[in-house]
Coordinates of C-alpha atoms and ligand atoms in Angstrom, one line a residue:
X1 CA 94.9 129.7 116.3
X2 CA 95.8 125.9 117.6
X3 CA 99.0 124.7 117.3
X4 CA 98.7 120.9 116.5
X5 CA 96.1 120.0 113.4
X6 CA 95.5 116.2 113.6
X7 CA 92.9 114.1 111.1
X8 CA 89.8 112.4 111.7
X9 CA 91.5 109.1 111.7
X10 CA 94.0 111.2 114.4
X11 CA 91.3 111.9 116.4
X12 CA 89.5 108.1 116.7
X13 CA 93.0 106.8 117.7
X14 CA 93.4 109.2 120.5
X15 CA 90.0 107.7 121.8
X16 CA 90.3 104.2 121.3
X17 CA 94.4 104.6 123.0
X18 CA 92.2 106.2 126.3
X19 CA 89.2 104.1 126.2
X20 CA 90.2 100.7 125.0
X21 CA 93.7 100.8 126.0
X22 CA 94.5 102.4 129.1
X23 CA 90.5 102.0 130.5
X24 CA 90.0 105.6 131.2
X25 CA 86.3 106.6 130.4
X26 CA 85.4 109.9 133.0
X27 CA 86.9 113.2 131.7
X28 CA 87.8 111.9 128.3
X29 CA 89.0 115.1 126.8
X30 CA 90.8 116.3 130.0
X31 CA 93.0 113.5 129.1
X32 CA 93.6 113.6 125.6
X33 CA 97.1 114.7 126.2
X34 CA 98.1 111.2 127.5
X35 CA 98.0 110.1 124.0
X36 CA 99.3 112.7 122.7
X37 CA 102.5 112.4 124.7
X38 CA 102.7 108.9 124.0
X39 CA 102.2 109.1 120.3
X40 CA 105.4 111.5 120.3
X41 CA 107.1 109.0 122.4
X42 CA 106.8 106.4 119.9
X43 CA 107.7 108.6 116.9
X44 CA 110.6 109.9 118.6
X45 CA 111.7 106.4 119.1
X46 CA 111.9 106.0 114.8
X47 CA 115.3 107.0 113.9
X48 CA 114.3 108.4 110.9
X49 CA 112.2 112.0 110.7
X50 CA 108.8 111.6 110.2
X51 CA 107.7 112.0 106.4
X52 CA 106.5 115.6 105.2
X53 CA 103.4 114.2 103.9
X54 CA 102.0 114.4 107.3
X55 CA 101.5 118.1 107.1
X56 CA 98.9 117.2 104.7
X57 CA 95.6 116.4 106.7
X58 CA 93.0 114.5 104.2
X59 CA 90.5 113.8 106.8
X60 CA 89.9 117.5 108.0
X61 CA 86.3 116.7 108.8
X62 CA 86.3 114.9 112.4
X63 CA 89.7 115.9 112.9
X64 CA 91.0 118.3 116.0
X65 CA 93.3 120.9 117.0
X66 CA 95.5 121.4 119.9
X67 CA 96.9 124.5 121.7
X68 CA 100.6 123.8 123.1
X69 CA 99.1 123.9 126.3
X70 CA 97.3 120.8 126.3
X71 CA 100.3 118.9 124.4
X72 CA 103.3 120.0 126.3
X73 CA 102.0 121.4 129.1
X74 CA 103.3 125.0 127.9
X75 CA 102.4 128.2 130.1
X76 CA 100.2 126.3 132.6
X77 CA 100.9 127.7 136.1
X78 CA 99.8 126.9 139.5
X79 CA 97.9 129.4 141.2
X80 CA 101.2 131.1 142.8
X81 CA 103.0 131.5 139.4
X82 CA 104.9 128.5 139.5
X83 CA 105.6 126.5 136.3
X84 CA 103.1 123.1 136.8
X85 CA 104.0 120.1 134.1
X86 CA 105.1 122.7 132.0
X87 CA 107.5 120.4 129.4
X88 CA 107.5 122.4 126.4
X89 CA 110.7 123.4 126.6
X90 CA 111.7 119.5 127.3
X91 CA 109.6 118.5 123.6
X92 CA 111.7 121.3 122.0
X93 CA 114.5 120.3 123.5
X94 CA 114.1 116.7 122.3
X95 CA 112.7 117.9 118.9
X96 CA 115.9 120.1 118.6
X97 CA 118.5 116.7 119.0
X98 CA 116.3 114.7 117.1
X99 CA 116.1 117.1 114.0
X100 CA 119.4 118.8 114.7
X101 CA 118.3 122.2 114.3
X102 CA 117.6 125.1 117.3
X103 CA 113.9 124.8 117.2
X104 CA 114.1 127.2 120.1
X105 CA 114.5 130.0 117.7
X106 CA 111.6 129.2 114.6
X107 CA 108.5 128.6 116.1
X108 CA 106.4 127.3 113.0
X109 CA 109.1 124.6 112.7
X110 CA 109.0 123.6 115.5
X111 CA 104.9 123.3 115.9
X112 CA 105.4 121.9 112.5
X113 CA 107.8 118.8 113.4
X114 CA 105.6 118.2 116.6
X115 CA 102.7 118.0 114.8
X116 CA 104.7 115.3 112.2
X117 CA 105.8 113.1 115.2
X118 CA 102.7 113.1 117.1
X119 CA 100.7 112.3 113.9
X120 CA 103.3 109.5 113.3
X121 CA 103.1 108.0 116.5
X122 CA 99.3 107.9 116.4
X123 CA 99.5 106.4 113.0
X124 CA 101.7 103.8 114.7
X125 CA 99.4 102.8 117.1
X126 CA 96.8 102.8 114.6
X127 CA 98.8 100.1 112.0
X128 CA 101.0 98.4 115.0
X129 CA 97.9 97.9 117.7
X130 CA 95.4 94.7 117.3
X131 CA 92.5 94.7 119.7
X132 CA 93.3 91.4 120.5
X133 CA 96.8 93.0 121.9
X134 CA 97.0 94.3 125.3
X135 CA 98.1 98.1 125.1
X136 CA 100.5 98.4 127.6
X137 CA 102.4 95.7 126.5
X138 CA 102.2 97.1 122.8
X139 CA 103.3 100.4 124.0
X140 CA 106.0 98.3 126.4
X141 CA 107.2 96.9 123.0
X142 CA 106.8 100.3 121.1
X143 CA 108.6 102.4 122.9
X144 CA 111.6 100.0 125.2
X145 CA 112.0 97.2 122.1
X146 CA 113.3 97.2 119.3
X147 CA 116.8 97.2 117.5
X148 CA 118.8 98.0 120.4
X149 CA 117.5 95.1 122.5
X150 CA 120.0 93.5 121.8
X151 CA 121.0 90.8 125.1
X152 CA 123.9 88.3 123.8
X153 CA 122.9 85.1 125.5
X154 CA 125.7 84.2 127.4
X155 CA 125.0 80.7 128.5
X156 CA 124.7 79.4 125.2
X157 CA 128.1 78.6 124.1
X158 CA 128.9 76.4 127.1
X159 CA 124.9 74.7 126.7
X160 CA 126.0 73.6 122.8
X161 CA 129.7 72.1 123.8
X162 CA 127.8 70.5 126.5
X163 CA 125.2 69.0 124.0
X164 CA 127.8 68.1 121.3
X165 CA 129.0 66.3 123.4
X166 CA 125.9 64.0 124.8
X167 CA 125.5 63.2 121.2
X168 CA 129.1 62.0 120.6
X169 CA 130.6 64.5 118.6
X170 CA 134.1 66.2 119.0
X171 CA 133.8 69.4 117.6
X172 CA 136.0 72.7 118.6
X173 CA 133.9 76.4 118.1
X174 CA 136.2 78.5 116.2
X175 CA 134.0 81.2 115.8
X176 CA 130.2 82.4 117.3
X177 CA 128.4 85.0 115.2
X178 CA 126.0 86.8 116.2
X179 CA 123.0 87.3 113.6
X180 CA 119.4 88.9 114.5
X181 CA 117.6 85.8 115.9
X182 CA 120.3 82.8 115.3
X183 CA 123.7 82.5 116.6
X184 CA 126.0 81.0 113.8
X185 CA 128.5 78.7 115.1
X186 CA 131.8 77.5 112.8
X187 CA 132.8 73.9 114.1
X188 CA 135.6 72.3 113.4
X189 CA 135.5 68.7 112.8
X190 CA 138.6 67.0 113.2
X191 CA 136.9 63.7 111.9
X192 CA 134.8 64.2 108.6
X193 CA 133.0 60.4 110.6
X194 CA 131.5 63.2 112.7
X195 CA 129.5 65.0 110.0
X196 CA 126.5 61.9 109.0
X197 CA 125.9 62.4 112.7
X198 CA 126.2 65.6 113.6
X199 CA 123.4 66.1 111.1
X200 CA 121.4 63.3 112.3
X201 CA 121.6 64.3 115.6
X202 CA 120.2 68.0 115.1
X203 CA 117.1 66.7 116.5
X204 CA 118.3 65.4 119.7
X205 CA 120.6 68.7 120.0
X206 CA 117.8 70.8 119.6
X207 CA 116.1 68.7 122.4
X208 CA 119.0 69.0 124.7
X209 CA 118.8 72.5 124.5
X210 CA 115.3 73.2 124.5
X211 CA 114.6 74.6 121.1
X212 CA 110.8 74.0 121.3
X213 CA 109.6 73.6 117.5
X214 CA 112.1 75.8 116.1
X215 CA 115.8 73.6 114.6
X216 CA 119.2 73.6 114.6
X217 CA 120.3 74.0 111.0
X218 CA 123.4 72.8 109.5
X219 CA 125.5 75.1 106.3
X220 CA 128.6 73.5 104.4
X221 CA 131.2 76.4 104.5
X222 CA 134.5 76.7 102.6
X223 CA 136.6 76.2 105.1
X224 CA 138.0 72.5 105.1
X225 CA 136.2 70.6 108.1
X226 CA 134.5 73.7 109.0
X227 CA 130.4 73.7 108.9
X228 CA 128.1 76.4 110.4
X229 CA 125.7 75.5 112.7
X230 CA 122.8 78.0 113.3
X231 CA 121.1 77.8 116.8
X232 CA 118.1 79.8 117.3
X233 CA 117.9 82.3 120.3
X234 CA 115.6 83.3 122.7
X235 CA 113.4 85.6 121.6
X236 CA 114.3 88.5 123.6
X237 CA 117.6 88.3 122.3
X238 CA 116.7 89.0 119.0
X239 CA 117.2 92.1 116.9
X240 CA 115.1 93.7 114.3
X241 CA 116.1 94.2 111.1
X242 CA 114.7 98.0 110.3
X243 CA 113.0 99.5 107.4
X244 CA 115.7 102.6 107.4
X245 CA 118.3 100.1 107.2
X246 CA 116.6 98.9 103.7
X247 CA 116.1 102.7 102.5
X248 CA 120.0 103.1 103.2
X249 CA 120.9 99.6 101.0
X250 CA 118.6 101.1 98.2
X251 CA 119.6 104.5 98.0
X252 CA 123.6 103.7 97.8
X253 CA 123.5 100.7 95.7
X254 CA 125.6 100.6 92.6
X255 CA 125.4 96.7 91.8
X256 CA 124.0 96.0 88.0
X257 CA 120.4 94.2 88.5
X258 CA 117.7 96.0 86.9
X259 CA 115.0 95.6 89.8
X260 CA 117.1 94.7 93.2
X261 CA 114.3 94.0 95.9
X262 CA 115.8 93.3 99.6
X263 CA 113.4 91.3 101.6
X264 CA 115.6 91.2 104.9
X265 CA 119.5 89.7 105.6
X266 CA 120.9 86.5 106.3
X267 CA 121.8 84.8 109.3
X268 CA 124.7 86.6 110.3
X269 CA 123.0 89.9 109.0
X270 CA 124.4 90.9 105.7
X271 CA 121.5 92.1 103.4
X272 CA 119.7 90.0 101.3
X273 CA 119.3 91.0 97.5
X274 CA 117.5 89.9 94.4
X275 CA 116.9 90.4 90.7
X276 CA 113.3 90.6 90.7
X277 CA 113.9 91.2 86.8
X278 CA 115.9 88.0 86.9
X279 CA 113.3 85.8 89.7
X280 CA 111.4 86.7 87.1
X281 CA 108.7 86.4 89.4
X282 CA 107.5 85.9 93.3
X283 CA 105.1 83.5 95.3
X284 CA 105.0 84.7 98.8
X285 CA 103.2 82.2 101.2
X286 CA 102.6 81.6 104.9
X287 CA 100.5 81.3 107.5
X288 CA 98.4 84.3 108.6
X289 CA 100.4 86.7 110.8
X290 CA 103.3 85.3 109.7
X291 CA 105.0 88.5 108.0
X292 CA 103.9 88.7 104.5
X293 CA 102.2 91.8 104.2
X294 CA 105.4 93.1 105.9
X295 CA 107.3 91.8 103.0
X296 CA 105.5 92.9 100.4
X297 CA 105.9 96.1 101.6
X298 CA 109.4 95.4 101.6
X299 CA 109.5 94.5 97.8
X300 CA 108.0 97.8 97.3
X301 CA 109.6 100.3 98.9
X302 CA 112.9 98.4 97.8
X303 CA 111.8 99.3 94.3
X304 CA 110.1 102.9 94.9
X305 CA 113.9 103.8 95.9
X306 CA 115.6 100.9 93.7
X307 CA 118.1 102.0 90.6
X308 CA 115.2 101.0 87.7
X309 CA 112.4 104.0 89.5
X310 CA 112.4 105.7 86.7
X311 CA 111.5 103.2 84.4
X312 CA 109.1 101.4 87.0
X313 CA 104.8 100.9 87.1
X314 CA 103.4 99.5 89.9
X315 CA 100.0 97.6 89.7
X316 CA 99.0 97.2 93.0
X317 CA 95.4 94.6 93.8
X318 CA 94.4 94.4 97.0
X319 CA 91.2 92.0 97.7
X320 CA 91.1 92.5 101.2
X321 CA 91.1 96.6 100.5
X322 CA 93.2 97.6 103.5
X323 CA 96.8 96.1 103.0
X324 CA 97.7 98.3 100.5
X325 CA 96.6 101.6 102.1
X326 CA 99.5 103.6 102.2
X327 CA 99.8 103.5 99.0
X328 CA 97.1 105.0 97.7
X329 CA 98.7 108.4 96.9
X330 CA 100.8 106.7 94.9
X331 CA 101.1 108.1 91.6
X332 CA 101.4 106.9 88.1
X333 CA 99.6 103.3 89.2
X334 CA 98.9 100.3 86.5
X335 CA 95.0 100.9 86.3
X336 CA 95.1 104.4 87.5
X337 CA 94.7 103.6 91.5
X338 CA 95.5 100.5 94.2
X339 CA 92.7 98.1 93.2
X340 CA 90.4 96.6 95.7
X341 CA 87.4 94.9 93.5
X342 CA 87.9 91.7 91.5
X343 CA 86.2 92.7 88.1
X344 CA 88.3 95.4 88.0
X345 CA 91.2 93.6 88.8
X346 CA 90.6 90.8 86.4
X347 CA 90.1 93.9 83.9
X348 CA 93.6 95.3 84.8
X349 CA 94.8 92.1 84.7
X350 CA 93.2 91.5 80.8
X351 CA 94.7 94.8 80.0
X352 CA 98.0 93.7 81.1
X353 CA 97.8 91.0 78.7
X354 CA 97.6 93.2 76.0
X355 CA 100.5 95.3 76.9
X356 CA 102.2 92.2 76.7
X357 CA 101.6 91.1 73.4
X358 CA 101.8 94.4 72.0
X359 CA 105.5 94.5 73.9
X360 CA 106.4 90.7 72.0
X361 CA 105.5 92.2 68.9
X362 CA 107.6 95.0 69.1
X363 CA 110.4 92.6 70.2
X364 CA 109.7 90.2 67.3
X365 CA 110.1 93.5 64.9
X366 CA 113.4 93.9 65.8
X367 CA 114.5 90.5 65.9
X368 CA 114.7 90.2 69.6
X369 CA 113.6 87.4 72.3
X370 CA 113.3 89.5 75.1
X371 CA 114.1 93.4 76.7
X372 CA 117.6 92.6 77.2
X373 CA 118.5 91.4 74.0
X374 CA 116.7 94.0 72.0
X375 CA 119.3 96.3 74.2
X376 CA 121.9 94.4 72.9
X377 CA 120.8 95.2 69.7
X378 CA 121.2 98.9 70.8
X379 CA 117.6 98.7 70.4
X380 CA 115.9 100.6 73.3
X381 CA 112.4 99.6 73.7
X382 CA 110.6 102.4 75.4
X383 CA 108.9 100.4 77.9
X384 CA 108.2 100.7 81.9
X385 CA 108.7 97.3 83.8
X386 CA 105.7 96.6 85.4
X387 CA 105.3 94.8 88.9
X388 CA 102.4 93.4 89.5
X389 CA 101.6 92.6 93.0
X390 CA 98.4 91.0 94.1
X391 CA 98.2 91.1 98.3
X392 CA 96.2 87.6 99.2
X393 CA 95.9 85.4 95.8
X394 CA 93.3 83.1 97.3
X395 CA 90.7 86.2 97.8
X396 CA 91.0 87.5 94.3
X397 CA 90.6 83.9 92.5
X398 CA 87.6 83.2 95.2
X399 CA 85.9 86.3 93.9
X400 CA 86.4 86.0 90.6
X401 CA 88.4 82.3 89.1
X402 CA 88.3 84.0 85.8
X403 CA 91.2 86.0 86.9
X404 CA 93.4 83.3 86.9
X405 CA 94.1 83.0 83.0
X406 CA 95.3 86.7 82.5
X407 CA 97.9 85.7 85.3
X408 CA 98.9 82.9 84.0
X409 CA 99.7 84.2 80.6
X410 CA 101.7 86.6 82.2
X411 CA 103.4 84.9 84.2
X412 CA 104.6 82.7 80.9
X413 CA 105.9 85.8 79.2
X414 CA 107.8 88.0 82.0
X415 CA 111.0 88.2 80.2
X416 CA 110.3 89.2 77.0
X417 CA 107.6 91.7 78.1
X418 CA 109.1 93.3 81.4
X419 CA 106.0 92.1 83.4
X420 CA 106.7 90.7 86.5
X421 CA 104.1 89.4 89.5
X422 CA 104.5 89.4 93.2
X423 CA 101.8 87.1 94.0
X424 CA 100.8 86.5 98.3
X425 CA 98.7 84.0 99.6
X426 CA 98.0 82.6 102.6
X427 CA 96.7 79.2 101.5
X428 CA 99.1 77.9 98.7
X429 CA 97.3 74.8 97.7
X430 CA 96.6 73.5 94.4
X431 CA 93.6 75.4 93.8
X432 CA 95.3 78.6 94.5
X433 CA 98.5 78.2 93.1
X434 CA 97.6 75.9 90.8
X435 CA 99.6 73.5 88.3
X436 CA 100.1 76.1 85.4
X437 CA 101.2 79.2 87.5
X438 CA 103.3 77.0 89.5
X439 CA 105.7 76.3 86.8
X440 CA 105.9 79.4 85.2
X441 CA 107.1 81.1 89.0
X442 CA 110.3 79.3 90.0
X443 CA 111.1 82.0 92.6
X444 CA 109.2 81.5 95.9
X445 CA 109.3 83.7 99.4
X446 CA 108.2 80.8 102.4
X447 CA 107.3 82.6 105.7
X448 CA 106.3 80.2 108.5
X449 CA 103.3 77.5 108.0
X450 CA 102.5 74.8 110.3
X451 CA 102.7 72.1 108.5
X452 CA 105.9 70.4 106.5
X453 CA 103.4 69.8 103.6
X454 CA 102.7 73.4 103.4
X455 CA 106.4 74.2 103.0
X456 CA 106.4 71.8 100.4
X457 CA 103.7 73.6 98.3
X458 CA 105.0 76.4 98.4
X459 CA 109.4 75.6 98.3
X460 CA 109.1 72.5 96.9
X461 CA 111.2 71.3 100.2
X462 CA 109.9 71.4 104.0
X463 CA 112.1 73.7 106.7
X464 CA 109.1 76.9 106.5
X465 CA 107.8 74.9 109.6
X466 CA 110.7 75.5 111.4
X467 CA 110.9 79.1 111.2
X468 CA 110.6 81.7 113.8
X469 CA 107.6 83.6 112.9
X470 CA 107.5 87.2 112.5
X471 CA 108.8 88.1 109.4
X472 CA 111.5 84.8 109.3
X473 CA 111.7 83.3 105.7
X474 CA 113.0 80.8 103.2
X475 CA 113.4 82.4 100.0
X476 CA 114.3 79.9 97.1
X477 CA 116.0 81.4 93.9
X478 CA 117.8 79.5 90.8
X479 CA 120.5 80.3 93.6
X480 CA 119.0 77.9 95.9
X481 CA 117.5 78.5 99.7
X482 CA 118.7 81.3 101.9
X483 CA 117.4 81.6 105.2
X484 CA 116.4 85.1 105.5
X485 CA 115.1 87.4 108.5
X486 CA 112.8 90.3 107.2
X487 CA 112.8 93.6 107.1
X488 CA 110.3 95.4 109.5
X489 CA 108.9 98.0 106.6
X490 CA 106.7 100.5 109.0
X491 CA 103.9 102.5 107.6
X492 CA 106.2 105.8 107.6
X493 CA 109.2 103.8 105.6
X494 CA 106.2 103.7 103.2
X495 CA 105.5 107.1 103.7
X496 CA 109.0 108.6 102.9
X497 CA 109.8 106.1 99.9
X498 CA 106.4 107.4 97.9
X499 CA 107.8 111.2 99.2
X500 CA 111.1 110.6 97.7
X501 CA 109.7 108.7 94.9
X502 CA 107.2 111.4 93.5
X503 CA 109.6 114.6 94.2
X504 CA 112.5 112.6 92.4
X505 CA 111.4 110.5 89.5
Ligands
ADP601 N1 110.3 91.4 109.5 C1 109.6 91.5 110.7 N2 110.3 91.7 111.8 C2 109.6 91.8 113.0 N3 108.3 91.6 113.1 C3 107.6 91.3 112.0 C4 108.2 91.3 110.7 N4 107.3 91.0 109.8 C5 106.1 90.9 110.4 N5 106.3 91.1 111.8 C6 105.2 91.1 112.8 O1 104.2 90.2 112.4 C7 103.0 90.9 112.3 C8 102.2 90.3 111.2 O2 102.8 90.6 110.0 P1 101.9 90.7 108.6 O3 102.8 91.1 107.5 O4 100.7 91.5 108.8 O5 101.5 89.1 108.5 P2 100.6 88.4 107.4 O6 100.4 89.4 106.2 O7 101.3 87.2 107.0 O8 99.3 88.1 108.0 C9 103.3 92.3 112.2 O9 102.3 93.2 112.6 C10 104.6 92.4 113.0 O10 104.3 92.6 114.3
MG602 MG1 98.7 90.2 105.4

């Protein structure tokens, strides 16, 4: 019997990591345990274990298996006896620390949690790896990057005193934070003359120290004659902001908003929350590859492990048919499954309507305007609050325009009924996010664009064009605008929030 059972998909990753990225064509099987070893690599650099669902292989047909000997290297001995690139007991060993159990002594666990990593790490290669990307500067990135990179740049306290003062300004630093990308400085301003300029001059500063496209930005504090200025930092300074980190916020918070969704942290790192019962509901916008997928994802998983699970339904439409993936052993979904074709989504969409107006009648019955009044009246409405979230709003209006009117009759209505929409897009101009849905979603998610008149379509205000990329936002509430830096939701943060989600309720 083999010891390592990997999927079809499995299998066609292992051959394009040896063909397309490392170049290797003669004796393709003989090196099949390259990748192998370098998938376990990269799961074993996830700090959280790899989800039990990958003991479940769905693509059996086209799939392989693997005897220890070709993935560790166990038993294999030169002619004279001696051990040769025998590391088994090294992957046990690692696989011991890593799960904190003596693997050593079960053998099916420990085939079993080798099996998990090494089909996580291929799966991680498979989501995280564009053609377009040179592999061993993914891998690089994969397996050295990452939270811990963290490199305080040293120099840049001394370049910003330096720059204040080339533009006139007396200030005195009385504190540097730290956050993931920016570094927040608190200036004192002896003379409140300084402050018109200071934020005229953010320009120049940002010129003086070489910013590039990216800008200084300037926060009123409560502090008298304090303000915060936020420099941006080289990029290999920065830290990433990790799904498990979002999984902990979820699963230990004890606040009172019915559907708390965390898209990332502030500037200085705190997590960011927000009612998504209260937003009522989302536009999330932004160039392409500029971290909006990623955020969705985000959204989700914040409410697969959120406070209000129980009394949650997903509707998840997905024109583009591959975003949404991962979640298609999700159970219990609005229309019965992730939904890739635009008749059917218009029809899930028409059907949500419905639901609607059969929830406002109930509420008019009982004398109420909306869920949380009808609770009030110690009435409990036995409804699910359904989330609607369509990945690329363009696509689905191209295909079908019809399926505009369903959404924006919802979107008029989300209080009373408990129906709320996430709604992406890439290209947020008027004929997308048109007049009518506009006004009926205040709450908007900006991710970077190129242009200032993109940030205005979708925030009603530019700044999106000064963002950092990857994952960088401006999300805009009744609150106001918080600069946010996203969360980095990986396939397998998916994975274990739908595991938790279906075993718990
Ligand atoms: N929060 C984040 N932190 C770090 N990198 C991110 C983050 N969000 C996105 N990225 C990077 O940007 C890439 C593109 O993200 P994606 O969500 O697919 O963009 P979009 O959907 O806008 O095209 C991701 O593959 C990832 O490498
Ligand atoms: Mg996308």
């Amino acid at each position: 019997m083999s010891d390592i059972s990997i999927g079809a998909l499995d299998e066609q990753t292992i051959e394009r990591v040896i063909e397309q990225g490392l170049g290797v064509r003669a004796k393709r099987d003989a090196r099949k345990w390259v990748a192998l070893r370098l998938a376990l690599a990269a799961s074993l650099r996830l700090p959280t274990p790899p989800d039990e669902s990958l003991d479940h292989i769905e693509d059996r047909k086209g799939g392989n298996s693997y005897h220890l000997e070709q993935v560790t290297g166990k038993g294999l001995r030169h002619e004279d006896g001696e051990p040769r690139q025998d590391y088994d007991d090294t992957a046990c060993a690692l696989l011991s620390i890593f799960h904190q159990m003596n693997l050593f002594d079960d053998y099916a666990a420990y085939r079993r949690f080798l099996q998990r990593h090494i089909r996580r790490g291929l799966r991680e290669f498979r989501t995280g790896w564009r053609d377009s990307h040179d592999f061993h500067e993914f891998l690089f990135q994969e397996l050295f990057s990452g939270e811990s990179r963290h490199a305080v740049d040293d120099g840049l306290v001394d370049r910003l005193s330096g720059a204040l003062e080339e533009i006139g300004i007396t200030a005195e630093t009385r504190r540097v934070v730290e956050g993931p990308r920016l570094t927040r400085f608190f200036l004192y301003l002896p003379s409140a003359d300084d402050l018109a300029p200071i934020t005229r001059g953010l320009g120049k500063l940002g010129h003086i120290l070489g910013l590039g496209a990216q800008n200084a930005f300037l926060t009123h504090t409560d502090e008298p004659k304090v303000i915060a200025l936020d420099i941006p930092r080289r990029q290999d300074t920065w830290s990433t902001v990790m799904g498990y980190q979002l999984a902990d916020w979820a699963d230990k918070y004890e606040g009172d908003f019915l559907l708390p969704v965390w898209p990332g942290v502030d500037v200085i790192g705190n997590p960011f929350v927000l009612d998504l019962a209260v937003a009522p509901h989302l536009l999330v916008g932004g160039t392409t590859g500029s971290g909006k997928s990623v955020c969705l994802n985000a959204l989700i998983v914040s409410l697969l492990r959120g406070p209000s699970r129980e009394r949650l339904q997903l509707c998840l439409i997905d024109p583009k048919r591959v975003e949404f993936e991962p979640y298609r052993r999700l159970e219990g979904l609005f229309g019965g499954e992730v939904i890739t074709e635009a008749q059917e989504a218009r029809a899930v969409l028409l059907q949500l309507v419905v639901e609607m107006e059969t929830r406002t009648q109930l509420l008019a019955q009982v004398g109420a305007r909306d869920l949380a009044e009808a609770h009030q009246h110690g009435v409990m409405l036995d409804v699910l609050r359904i989330v609607v979230v369509v990945e690329e709003l363009a696509d689905l209006l191209m295909q079908d325009e019809d399926a505009e009117m369903p959404l924006v009759r919802l979107a008029g209505k989300a209080r009373a009924s408990g129906i709320h929409l996430v709604l992406a897009t890439q290209r947020p101009d008027a004929a997308t996010f048109s007049g009518l849905l506009r006004s009926n979603i205040p709450s908007r998610i900006a991710l970077t664009v190129q242009k200032a008149s993109e940030s205005k379509i979708i925030l009603d205000e530019t700044g999106a064009d000064h963002l950092t990329g990857q994952g960088d936002m401006l999300i805009k509430t009744a609150q106001g605008t918080t600069r946010v830096h996203g969360v980095k939701v990986s396939t397998d943060d998916i994975a274990s929030a739908i595991s938790r989600y279906q075993r718990n309720g």
